[in-house]
mmCIF file of C-alpha atoms in Angstrom:
data_model
loop_
_atom_site.group_PDB
_atom_site.id
_atom_site.type_symbol
_atom_site.label_atom_id
_atom_site.label_comp_id
_atom_site.label_asym_id
_atom_site.label_seq_id
_atom_site.Cartn_x
_atom_site.Cartn_y
_atom_site.Cartn_z
ATOM 1 C CA UNK A 1 89.187 -66.420 93.751
ATOM 2 C CA UNK A 2 86.394 -64.443 92.227
ATOM 3 C CA UNK A 3 83.488 -65.979 90.499
ATOM 4 C CA UNK A 4 82.430 -64.348 87.125
ATOM 5 C CA UNK A 5 78.997 -64.734 85.789
ATOM 6 C CA UNK A 6 78.177 -65.902 82.338
ATOM 7 C CA UNK A 7 79.211 -63.618 79.509
ATOM 8 C CA UNK A 8 76.626 -61.339 78.007
ATOM 9 C CA UNK A 9 74.855 -62.679 75.052
ATOM 10 C CA UNK A 10 75.733 -61.014 71.795
ATOM 11 C CA UNK A 11 73.351 -58.103 70.938
ATOM 12 C CA UNK A 12 71.958 -57.831 74.436
ATOM 13 C CA UNK A 13 71.486 -54.278 75.639
ATOM 14 C CA UNK A 14 74.266 -52.810 77.612
ATOM 15 C CA UNK A 15 74.050 -51.023 80.861
ATOM 16 C CA UNK A 16 72.119 -47.756 81.067
ATOM 17 C CA UNK A 17 73.946 -44.964 79.446
ATOM 18 C CA UNK A 18 76.061 -47.247 77.309
ATOM 19 C CA UNK A 19 75.676 -48.057 73.688
ATOM 20 C CA UNK A 20 74.048 -51.310 74.432
ATOM 21 C CA UNK A 21 71.640 -49.922 77.121
ATOM 22 C CA UNK A 22 67.862 -49.982 76.948
ATOM 23 C CA UNK A 23 66.047 -47.742 74.248
ATOM 24 C CA UNK A 24 64.927 -44.289 75.295
ATOM 25 C CA UNK A 25 61.189 -43.989 75.769
ATOM 26 C CA UNK A 26 59.136 -41.993 72.984
ATOM 27 C CA UNK A 27 58.420 -38.305 73.855
ATOM 28 C CA UNK A 28 54.786 -37.373 74.279
ATOM 29 C CA UNK A 29 53.344 -35.612 71.115
ATOM 30 C CA UNK A 30 56.120 -36.843 68.827
ATOM 31 C CA UNK A 31 53.693 -39.027 66.836
ATOM 32 C CA UNK A 32 50.956 -36.313 66.562
ATOM 33 C CA UNK A 33 53.118 -33.772 64.733
ATOM 34 C CA UNK A 34 52.762 -35.418 61.260
ATOM 35 C CA UNK A 35 48.992 -35.637 61.721
ATOM 36 C CA UNK A 36 48.803 -31.986 62.665
ATOM 37 C CA UNK A 37 50.807 -30.965 59.619
ATOM 38 C CA UNK A 38 48.574 -33.030 57.334
ATOM 39 C CA UNK A 39 45.493 -31.412 58.896
ATOM 40 C CA UNK A 40 46.927 -27.944 58.278
ATOM 41 C CA UNK A 41 47.509 -28.831 54.597
ATOM 42 C CA UNK A 42 43.936 -30.149 54.209
ATOM 43 C CA UNK A 43 42.472 -27.002 55.770
ATOM 44 C CA UNK A 44 44.627 -24.789 53.537
ATOM 45 C CA UNK A 45 43.527 -26.688 50.437
ATOM 46 C CA UNK A 46 39.874 -26.428 51.463
ATOM 47 C CA UNK A 47 40.205 -22.670 51.990
ATOM 48 C CA UNK A 48 41.901 -22.249 48.609
ATOM 49 C CA UNK A 49 39.195 -24.256 46.886
ATOM 50 C CA UNK A 50 36.523 -22.174 48.577
ATOM 51 C CA UNK A 51 38.179 -18.930 47.466
ATOM 52 C CA UNK A 52 38.470 -20.186 43.878
ATOM 53 C CA UNK A 53 34.820 -21.234 43.837
ATOM 54 C CA UNK A 54 33.701 -17.847 45.087
ATOM 55 C CA UNK A 55 35.799 -16.074 42.471
ATOM 56 C CA UNK A 56 34.482 -18.159 39.564
ATOM 57 C CA UNK A 57 31.830 -16.508 37.199
ATOM 58 C CA UNK A 58 29.312 -19.246 37.847
ATOM 59 C CA UNK A 59 29.396 -18.604 41.581
ATOM 60 C CA UNK A 60 29.316 -14.846 41.239
ATOM 61 C CA UNK A 61 26.191 -14.923 39.044
ATOM 62 C CA UNK A 62 24.302 -17.239 41.354
ATOM 63 C CA UNK A 63 22.017 -15.827 43.997
ATOM 64 C CA UNK A 64 23.121 -16.051 47.640
ATOM 65 C CA UNK A 65 20.574 -18.712 48.402
ATOM 66 C CA UNK A 66 21.776 -20.879 45.509
ATOM 67 C CA UNK A 67 18.408 -20.546 43.723
ATOM 68 C CA UNK A 68 18.436 -19.661 40.034
ATOM 69 C CA UNK A 69 16.001 -16.843 39.277
ATOM 70 C CA UNK A 70 14.371 -16.576 35.826
ATOM 71 C CA UNK A 71 15.676 -13.832 33.583
ATOM 72 C CA UNK A 72 13.586 -10.691 33.473
ATOM 73 C CA UNK A 73 12.365 -9.784 29.989
ATOM 74 C CA UNK A 74 13.270 -6.282 28.880
ATOM 75 C CA UNK A 75 10.824 -4.387 26.688
ATOM 76 C CA UNK A 76 12.385 -1.842 24.346
ATOM 77 C CA UNK A 77 10.164 0.980 23.174
ATOM 78 C CA UNK A 78 11.018 2.074 19.642
ATOM 79 C CA UNK A 79 10.237 5.752 19.080
ATOM 80 C CA UNK A 80 7.931 6.395 16.225
ATOM 81 C CA UNK A 81 7.885 9.393 13.978
ATOM 82 C CA UNK A 82 4.932 11.673 13.407
ATOM 83 C CA UNK A 83 1.820 10.002 12.106
ATOM 84 C CA UNK A 84 1.366 10.288 8.374
ATOM 85 C CA UNK A 85 -1.963 10.561 6.658
ATOM 86 C CA UNK A 86 -2.441 8.551 3.492
ATOM 87 C CA UNK A 87 -4.704 10.389 1.096
ATOM 88 C CA UNK A 88 -7.836 8.479 0.283
ATOM 89 C CA UNK A 89 -8.095 7.187 -3.253
ATOM 90 C CA UNK A 90 -11.361 8.204 -4.818
ATOM 91 C CA UNK A 91 -12.654 5.637 -7.224
ATOM 92 C CA UNK A 92 -14.409 7.100 -10.216
ATOM 93 C CA UNK A 93 -16.581 5.136 -12.544
ATOM 94 C CA UNK A 94 -16.367 6.139 -16.170
ATOM 95 C CA UNK A 95 -18.655 5.128 -18.970
ATOM 96 C CA UNK A 96 -16.788 3.770 -21.946
ATOM 97 C CA UNK A 97 -18.135 5.386 -25.039
ATOM 98 C CA UNK A 98 -18.356 3.202 -28.087
ATOM 99 C CA UNK A 99 -18.479 4.541 -31.615
ATOM 100 C CA UNK A 100 -21.036 2.666 -33.679
ATOM 101 C CA UNK A 101 -21.228 2.607 -37.471
ATOM 102 C CA UNK A 102 -22.840 5.795 -38.847
ATOM 103 C CA UNK A 103 -25.522 3.771 -40.608
ATOM 104 C CA UNK A 104 -26.745 2.586 -37.179
ATOM 105 C CA UNK A 105 -27.134 6.149 -35.839
ATOM 106 C CA UNK A 106 -30.308 8.150 -36.412
ATOM 107 C CA UNK A 107 -29.726 11.907 -36.627
ATOM 108 C CA UNK A 108 -32.291 14.718 -36.604
ATOM 109 C CA UNK A 109 -31.199 18.217 -37.712
ATOM 110 C CA UNK A 110 -33.213 21.259 -36.609
ATOM 111 C CA UNK A 111 -32.748 24.823 -37.869
ATOM 112 C CA UNK A 112 -32.324 27.102 -34.860
ATOM 113 C CA UNK A 113 -31.234 30.217 -36.711
ATOM 114 C CA UNK A 114 -32.638 32.518 -39.353
ATOM 115 C CA UNK A 115 -30.601 31.129 -42.222
ATOM 116 C CA UNK A 116 -32.995 29.480 -44.654
ATOM 117 C CA UNK A 117 -32.587 25.775 -45.405
ATOM 118 C CA UNK A 118 -29.664 25.461 -42.925
ATOM 119 C CA UNK A 119 -31.155 22.260 -41.464
ATOM 120 C CA UNK A 120 -31.518 20.759 -44.948
ATOM 121 C CA UNK A 121 -27.920 21.628 -45.804
ATOM 122 C CA UNK A 122 -26.416 19.860 -42.755
ATOM 123 C CA UNK A 123 -28.848 16.962 -43.005
ATOM 124 C CA UNK A 124 -27.516 16.168 -46.449
ATOM 125 C CA UNK A 125 -23.950 16.655 -45.287
ATOM 126 C CA UNK A 126 -24.368 14.038 -42.531
ATOM 127 C CA UNK A 127 -26.242 11.685 -44.844
ATOM 128 C CA UNK A 128 -23.308 11.872 -47.218
ATOM 129 C CA UNK A 129 -21.090 10.620 -44.363
ATOM 130 C CA UNK A 130 -23.298 7.544 -43.924
ATOM 131 C CA UNK A 131 -25.573 8.606 -41.041
ATOM 132 C CA UNK A 132 -29.243 7.661 -41.013
ATOM 133 C CA UNK A 133 -30.802 11.124 -41.089
ATOM 134 C CA UNK A 134 -34.430 12.051 -40.587
ATOM 135 C CA UNK A 135 -36.234 14.792 -42.528
ATOM 136 C CA UNK A 136 -34.942 18.213 -41.391
ATOM 137 C CA UNK A 137 -37.198 20.458 -39.340
ATOM 138 C CA UNK A 138 -37.288 23.787 -37.537
ATOM 139 C CA UNK A 139 -36.463 24.364 -33.880
ATOM 140 C CA UNK A 140 -38.964 26.053 -31.571
ATOM 141 C CA UNK A 141 -36.947 29.278 -31.735
ATOM 142 C CA UNK A 142 -34.426 30.919 -34.086
ATOM 143 C CA UNK A 143 -32.211 32.619 -31.493
ATOM 144 C CA UNK A 144 -29.543 29.956 -30.997
ATOM 145 C CA UNK A 145 -26.154 31.609 -31.462
ATOM 146 C CA UNK A 146 -24.235 28.359 -30.950
ATOM 147 C CA UNK A 147 -24.901 24.902 -32.340
ATOM 148 C CA UNK A 148 -25.669 22.079 -29.906
ATOM 149 C CA UNK A 149 -25.306 18.353 -30.532
ATOM 150 C CA UNK A 150 -27.692 16.602 -28.161
ATOM 151 C CA UNK A 151 -26.872 13.015 -27.273
ATOM 152 C CA UNK A 152 -30.115 11.345 -26.168
ATOM 153 C CA UNK A 153 -28.303 8.305 -24.697
ATOM 154 C CA UNK A 154 -24.956 8.697 -22.827
ATOM 155 C CA UNK A 155 -23.621 5.617 -24.641
ATOM 156 C CA UNK A 156 -23.690 7.633 -27.885
ATOM 157 C CA UNK A 157 -21.302 10.313 -26.591
ATOM 158 C CA UNK A 158 -18.484 9.185 -28.880
ATOM 159 C CA UNK A 159 -20.832 9.299 -31.862
ATOM 160 C CA UNK A 160 -21.948 12.803 -30.902
ATOM 161 C CA UNK A 161 -18.307 13.916 -30.736
ATOM 162 C CA UNK A 162 -17.676 12.464 -34.203
ATOM 163 C CA UNK A 163 -20.665 14.369 -35.631
ATOM 164 C CA UNK A 164 -19.540 17.592 -33.943
ATOM 165 C CA UNK A 165 -16.140 17.184 -35.603
ATOM 166 C CA UNK A 166 -17.768 16.724 -39.017
ATOM 167 C CA UNK A 167 -19.700 19.971 -38.498
ATOM 168 C CA UNK A 168 -16.564 21.880 -37.449
ATOM 169 C CA UNK A 169 -17.530 22.051 -33.759
ATOM 170 C CA UNK A 170 -15.541 21.420 -30.595
ATOM 171 C CA UNK A 171 -16.375 18.510 -28.250
ATOM 172 C CA UNK A 172 -17.914 21.014 -25.821
ATOM 173 C CA UNK A 173 -20.878 21.299 -28.208
ATOM 174 C CA UNK A 174 -21.904 17.724 -27.314
ATOM 175 C CA UNK A 175 -24.359 17.750 -24.405
ATOM 176 C CA UNK A 176 -27.121 15.697 -22.833
ATOM 177 C CA UNK A 177 -30.646 17.105 -23.108
ATOM 178 C CA UNK A 178 -32.107 18.627 -19.953
ATOM 179 C CA UNK A 179 -35.004 20.981 -19.124
ATOM 180 C CA UNK A 180 -32.549 23.899 -19.008
ATOM 181 C CA UNK A 181 -30.985 23.423 -22.466
ATOM 182 C CA UNK A 182 -33.410 21.570 -24.767
ATOM 183 C CA UNK A 183 -36.151 24.176 -24.965
ATOM 184 C CA UNK A 184 -35.514 24.557 -28.705
ATOM 185 C CA UNK A 185 -36.373 20.911 -29.413
ATOM 186 C CA UNK A 186 -40.033 19.944 -29.875
ATOM 187 C CA UNK A 187 -40.930 17.358 -27.250
ATOM 188 C CA UNK A 188 -42.447 15.120 -29.913
ATOM 189 C CA UNK A 189 -39.126 14.988 -31.794
ATOM 190 C CA UNK A 190 -36.640 14.663 -28.919
ATOM 191 C CA UNK A 191 -36.709 10.894 -28.683
ATOM 192 C CA UNK A 192 -37.150 10.109 -32.363
ATOM 193 C CA UNK A 193 -33.408 10.132 -33.019
ATOM 194 C CA UNK A 194 -30.178 9.121 -31.322
ATOM 195 C CA UNK A 195 -28.568 12.504 -32.018
ATOM 196 C CA UNK A 196 -30.367 15.850 -32.372
ATOM 197 C CA UNK A 197 -28.479 18.772 -33.919
ATOM 198 C CA UNK A 198 -29.815 22.267 -33.336
ATOM 199 C CA UNK A 199 -28.089 24.470 -35.902
ATOM 200 C CA UNK A 200 -27.027 27.851 -34.563
ATOM 201 C CA UNK A 201 -25.586 31.027 -35.959
ATOM 202 C CA UNK A 202 -21.979 29.794 -35.737
ATOM 203 C CA UNK A 203 -22.166 27.122 -38.455
ATOM 204 C CA UNK A 204 -25.025 28.667 -40.449
ATOM 205 C CA UNK A 205 -22.336 30.680 -42.222
ATOM 206 C CA UNK A 206 -21.312 27.466 -43.971
ATOM 207 C CA UNK A 207 -24.591 27.413 -45.891
ATOM 208 C CA UNK A 208 -24.108 28.855 -49.370
ATOM 209 C CA UNK A 209 -26.061 32.020 -50.081
ATOM 210 C CA UNK A 210 -29.413 31.227 -51.738
ATOM 211 C CA UNK A 211 -29.115 27.521 -50.936
ATOM 212 C CA UNK A 212 -32.449 25.730 -51.398
ATOM 213 C CA UNK A 213 -31.338 22.134 -51.520
#
C-alpha cells in the first residue's frame, strides 16, 4: 500500500519545466534597454535643437564669443560740383534830387558869347517862368560855344535839368562848377545864385536880331 502525500495546493507552481513551475529569472540588460532608447532620443533632440539654433538669423549675426559689438557708423561722402563764384553786389548811393518851386530858386544868367543882350533875353525868359532871377551880367570871356547850366549845390540838380529844358538844352548841359569848367564865371558871382547859366553860341541864335530888352 503506497502512501500519497497531500495534494498540491491550487495555484502552486508546478515542477520545473511544467506550466506550473517556477518563473524564469530576468536576463541581464533587459531593463536597461528602455533607458538607453530614451537617452538616444534626448541626445537626438538636443542635437536637432543645437542645429536649429545655429541656423537661426539671431545666432548667425552674433559674434562667436556671444558679445554684441556696436554698429560701425558709415560716413558717405557726397561729391560736390565745381565751386561757383557769386558776383559781389556793389551798393551805390544815389542822391535824390528834389525839384523845388521856381520862386525859391535864384538864377544868374551870364552872357558868354558875342550876341548883344543875350543874357538879358534869357533872364527875362526864366523870370517869366517864375524863377527868382538876378540882374544879368557878362561872363569873363565870350568864347563859349555851348551853354552850361551850373548847379552850385548837388541837391538842385533836378532844378538845373528843368531850366536846361526850358532853354532848349539837353540834360548833359547841367554840370557842377569846378576849377576846370567855371573859368567864365566871376568868382564874386559864383555863389550868389543857386543856378548860374553861361549863355553860349548854341542858344544865342534864339535872341531876336537887334534885341535890346
